[in-house]
């Protein structure tokens, strides 16, 4: 049996989707860090936020870097030292 390149690509994409689906099922809030932490708004890189906002429901779903609603855990006392960091949603 021979496969053309289109069929092989389609099969590879299907296998990749099946393998990736368990990762999507685990999406949710990030676990609390092992250090004393505070939520820091406005400093998360795109797709690196730790929890939901009004525009998405899970960790890692922010589309824009430094979104004022997205937050990440940082060690207590460091948020306000980061340029653009805020302890409150703005």
mmCIF file with all atom_site columns, C-alpha atoms in Angstrom:
data_model
loop_
_atom_site.group_PDB
_atom_site.id
_atom_site.type_symbol
_atom_site.label_atom_id
_atom_site.label_alt_id
_atom_site.label_comp_id
_atom_site.label_asym_id
_atom_site.label_entity_id
_atom_site.label_seq_id
_atom_site.pdbx_PDB_ins_code
_atom_site.Cartn_x
_atom_site.Cartn_y
_atom_site.Cartn_z
_atom_site.occupancy
_atom_site.B_iso_or_equiv
_atom_site.pdbx_formal_charge
_atom_site.auth_seq_id
_atom_site.auth_comp_id
_atom_site.auth_asym_id
_atom_site.auth_atom_id
_atom_site.pdbx_PDB_model_num
ATOM 1  C CA . UNK A 1 1  ? 0.000   0.000  0.000  1.00 0.00 ? 1  UNK A CA 1
ATOM 2  C CA . UNK A 1 2  ? 1.385   3.385  -0.971 1.00 0.00 ? 2  UNK A CA 1
ATOM 3  C CA . UNK A 1 3  ? 0.527   6.771  0.517  1.00 0.00 ? 3  UNK A CA 1
ATOM 4  C CA . UNK A 1 4  ? 0.853   10.069 -1.280 1.00 0.00 ? 4  UNK A CA 1
ATOM 5  C CA . UNK A 1 5  ? 2.280   13.040 0.604  1.00 0.00 ? 5  UNK A CA 1
ATOM 6  C CA . UNK A 1 6  ? -1.177  14.531 1.220  1.00 0.00 ? 6  UNK A CA 1
ATOM 7  C CA . UNK A 1 7  ? -2.420  11.355 2.907  1.00 0.00 ? 7  UNK A CA 1
ATOM 8  C CA . UNK A 1 8  ? 0.737   11.073 4.989  1.00 0.00 ? 8  UNK A CA 1
ATOM 9  C CA . UNK A 1 9  ? 0.397   14.693 6.119  1.00 0.00 ? 9  UNK A CA 1
ATOM 10 C CA . UNK A 1 10 ? -3.255  14.163 7.041  1.00 0.00 ? 10 UNK A CA 1
ATOM 11 C CA . UNK A 1 11 ? -2.410  11.042 9.044  1.00 0.00 ? 11 UNK A CA 1
ATOM 12 C CA . UNK A 1 12 ? 0.421   12.840 10.859 1.00 0.00 ? 12 UNK A CA 1
ATOM 13 C CA . UNK A 1 13 ? -1.899  15.732 11.736 1.00 0.00 ? 13 UNK A CA 1
ATOM 14 C CA . UNK A 1 14 ? -4.530  13.325 13.071 1.00 0.00 ? 14 UNK A CA 1
ATOM 15 C CA . UNK A 1 15 ? -1.975  11.535 15.237 1.00 0.00 ? 15 UNK A CA 1
ATOM 16 C CA . UNK A 1 16 ? -0.657  14.853 16.569 1.00 0.00 ? 16 UNK A CA 1
ATOM 17 C CA . UNK A 1 17 ? -4.196  15.956 17.468 1.00 0.00 ? 17 UNK A CA 1
ATOM 18 C CA . UNK A 1 18 ? -4.857  12.735 19.377 1.00 0.00 ? 18 UNK A CA 1
ATOM 19 C CA . UNK A 1 19 ? -1.587  13.064 21.279 1.00 0.00 ? 19 UNK A CA 1
ATOM 20 C CA . UNK A 1 20 ? -2.206  16.734 22.129 1.00 0.00 ? 20 UNK A CA 1
ATOM 21 C CA . UNK A 1 21 ? -5.789  16.326 23.349 1.00 0.00 ? 21 UNK A CA 1
ATOM 22 C CA . UNK A 1 22 ? -4.845  15.147 26.890 1.00 0.00 ? 22 UNK A CA 1
ATOM 23 C CA . UNK A 1 23 ? -2.796  18.323 27.328 1.00 0.00 ? 23 UNK A CA 1
ATOM 24 C CA . UNK A 1 24 ? -5.804  20.521 26.525 1.00 0.00 ? 24 UNK A CA 1
ATOM 25 C CA . UNK A 1 25 ? -7.963  18.556 28.955 1.00 0.00 ? 25 UNK A CA 1
ATOM 26 C CA . UNK A 1 26 ? -5.661  19.571 31.835 1.00 0.00 ? 26 UNK A CA 1
ATOM 27 C CA . UNK A 1 27 ? -6.006  23.322 31.172 1.00 0.00 ? 27 UNK A CA 1
ATOM 28 C CA . UNK A 1 28 ? -7.102  25.358 34.172 1.00 0.00 ? 28 UNK A CA 1
ATOM 29 C CA . UNK A 1 29 ? -5.702  27.596 36.852 1.00 0.00 ? 29 UNK A CA 1
ATOM 30 C CA . UNK A 1 30 ? -2.007  27.328 37.534 1.00 0.00 ? 30 UNK A CA 1
ATOM 31 C CA . UNK A 1 31 ? -1.096  25.587 40.794 1.00 0.00 ? 31 UNK A CA 1
ATOM 32 C CA . UNK A 1 32 ? -0.079  27.794 43.697 1.00 0.00 ? 32 UNK A CA 1
ATOM 33 C CA . UNK A 1 33 ? 3.708   28.224 43.717 1.00 0.00 ? 33 UNK A CA 1
ATOM 34 C CA . UNK A 1 34 ? 5.958   26.822 46.431 1.00 0.00 ? 34 UNK A CA 1
ATOM 35 C CA . UNK A 1 35 ? 7.126   30.312 47.465 1.00 0.00 ? 35 UNK A CA 1
ATOM 36 C CA . UNK A 1 36 ? 5.214   33.073 49.255 1.00 0.00 ? 36 UNK A CA 1
ATOM 37 C CA . UNK A 1 37 ? 3.535   34.727 46.294 1.00 0.00 ? 37 UNK A CA 1
ATOM 38 C CA . UNK A 1 38 ? 1.395   37.608 45.173 1.00 0.00 ? 38 UNK A CA 1
ATOM 39 C CA . UNK A 1 39 ? -0.636  38.097 42.003 1.00 0.00 ? 39 UNK A CA 1
ATOM 40 C CA . UNK A 1 40 ? 1.050   40.588 39.691 1.00 0.00 ? 40 UNK A CA 1
ATOM 41 C CA . UNK A 1 41 ? -1.100  42.149 36.951 1.00 0.00 ? 41 UNK A CA 1
ATOM 42 C CA . UNK A 1 42 ? 0.206   43.660 33.720 1.00 0.00 ? 42 UNK A CA 1
ATOM 43 C CA . UNK A 1 43 ? 3.510   41.813 33.384 1.00 0.00 ? 43 UNK A CA 1
ATOM 44 C CA . UNK A 1 44 ? 2.625   38.396 31.933 1.00 0.00 ? 44 UNK A CA 1
ATOM 45 C CA . UNK A 1 45 ? 3.948   37.481 28.511 1.00 0.00 ? 45 UNK A CA 1
ATOM 46 C CA . UNK A 1 46 ? 1.417   36.330 25.916 1.00 0.00 ? 46 UNK A CA 1
ATOM 47 C CA . UNK A 1 47 ? 0.233   32.793 26.746 1.00 0.00 ? 47 UNK A CA 1
ATOM 48 C CA . UNK A 1 48 ? 2.043   32.873 30.122 1.00 0.00 ? 48 UNK A CA 1
ATOM 49 C CA . UNK A 1 49 ? -0.731  34.101 32.451 1.00 0.00 ? 49 UNK A CA 1
ATOM 50 C CA . UNK A 1 50 ? -1.615  32.072 35.556 1.00 0.00 ? 50 UNK A CA 1
ATOM 51 C CA . UNK A 1 51 ? -5.424  32.254 35.532 1.00 0.00 ? 51 UNK A CA 1
ATOM 52 C CA . UNK A 1 52 ? -8.581  33.508 33.881 1.00 0.00 ? 52 UNK A CA 1
ATOM 53 C CA . UNK A 1 53 ? -9.659  37.033 32.988 1.00 0.00 ? 53 UNK A CA 1
ATOM 54 C CA . UNK A 1 54 ? -12.813 38.465 31.440 1.00 0.00 ? 54 UNK A CA 1
ATOM 55 C CA . UNK A 1 55 ? -11.552 37.448 27.975 1.00 0.00 ? 55 UNK A CA 1
ATOM 56 C CA . UNK A 1 56 ? -10.464 33.836 28.622 1.00 0.00 ? 56 UNK A CA 1
ATOM 57 C CA . UNK A 1 57 ? -11.015 31.094 31.157 1.00 0.00 ? 57 UNK A CA 1
ATOM 58 C CA . UNK A 1 58 ? -7.707  29.342 31.795 1.00 0.00 ? 58 UNK A CA 1
ATOM 59 C CA . UNK A 1 59 ? -4.023  29.729 32.453 1.00 0.00 ? 59 UNK A CA 1
ATOM 60 C CA . UNK A 1 60 ? -1.859  30.203 29.390 1.00 0.00 ? 60 UNK A CA 1
ATOM 61 C CA . UNK A 1 61 ? -4.597  31.689 27.211 1.00 0.00 ? 61 UNK A CA 1
ATOM 62 C CA . UNK A 1 62 ? -3.710  35.388 27.194 1.00 0.00 ? 62 UNK A CA 1
ATOM 63 C CA . UNK A 1 63 ? -3.289  36.661 23.652 1.00 0.00 ? 63 UNK A CA 1
ATOM 64 C CA . UNK A 1 64 ? -1.440  39.892 24.454 1.00 0.00 ? 64 UNK A CA 1
ATOM 65 C CA . UNK A 1 65 ? 1.739   40.508 26.427 1.00 0.00 ? 65 UNK A CA 1
ATOM 66 C CA . UNK A 1 66 ? 1.425   42.827 29.444 1.00 0.00 ? 66 UNK A CA 1
ATOM 67 C CA . UNK A 1 67 ? -2.385  42.609 29.413 1.00 0.00 ? 67 UNK A CA 1
ATOM 68 C CA . UNK A 1 68 ? -3.646  44.659 32.374 1.00 0.00 ? 68 UNK A CA 1
ATOM 69 C CA . UNK A 1 69 ? -6.152  41.914 33.349 1.00 0.00 ? 69 UNK A CA 1
ATOM 70 C CA . UNK A 1 70 ? -3.773  38.951 33.129 1.00 0.00 ? 70 UNK A CA 1
ATOM 71 C CA . UNK A 1 71 ? -1.655  38.064 36.129 1.00 0.00 ? 71 UNK A CA 1
ATOM 72 C CA . UNK A 1 72 ? 1.162   35.763 37.155 1.00 0.00 ? 72 UNK A CA 1
ATOM 73 C CA . UNK A 1 73 ? 2.440   34.645 40.529 1.00 0.00 ? 73 UNK A CA 1
ATOM 74 C CA . UNK A 1 74 ? 5.628   36.411 41.596 1.00 0.00 ? 74 UNK A CA 1
ATOM 75 C CA . UNK A 1 75 ? 7.529   36.274 44.897 1.00 0.00 ? 75 UNK A CA 1
ATOM 76 C CA . UNK A 1 76 ? 5.887   38.519 47.499 1.00 0.00 ? 76 UNK A CA 1
ATOM 77 C CA . UNK A 1 77 ? 7.243   42.060 47.417 1.00 0.00 ? 77 UNK A CA 1
ATOM 78 C CA . UNK A 1 78 ? 8.494   42.009 43.822 1.00 0.00 ? 78 UNK A CA 1
ATOM 79 C CA . UNK A 1 79 ? 5.455   42.954 41.712 1.00 0.00 ? 79 UNK A CA 1
ATOM 80 C CA . UNK A 1 80 ? 5.657   46.694 42.227 1.00 0.00 ? 80 UNK A CA 1
ATOM 81 C CA . UNK A 1 81 ? 9.367   46.574 41.383 1.00 0.00 ? 81 UNK A CA 1
ATOM 82 C CA . UNK A 1 82 ? 8.568   45.293 37.871 1.00 0.00 ? 82 UNK A CA 1
ATOM 83 C CA . UNK A 1 83 ? 7.894   47.963 35.247 1.00 0.00 ? 83 UNK A CA 1
ATOM 84 C CA . UNK A 1 84 ? 4.130   47.948 34.650 1.00 0.00 ? 84 UNK A CA 1
ATOM 85 C CA . UNK A 1 85 ? 3.444   45.580 37.550 1.00 0.00 ? 85 UNK A CA 1
ATOM 86 C CA . UNK A 1 86 ? 0.374   46.162 39.700 1.00 0.00 ? 86 UNK A CA 1
ATOM 87 C CA . UNK A 1 87 ? -1.163  44.305 42.628 1.00 0.00 ? 87 UNK A CA 1
ATOM 88 C CA . UNK A 1 88 ? -4.641  45.254 41.361 1.00 0.00 ? 88 UNK A CA 1
ATOM 89 C CA . UNK A 1 89 ? -6.476  44.887 38.077 1.00 0.00 ? 89 UNK A CA 1
ATOM 90 C CA . UNK A 1 90 ? -6.566  48.211 36.265 1.00 0.00 ? 90 UNK A CA 1
#
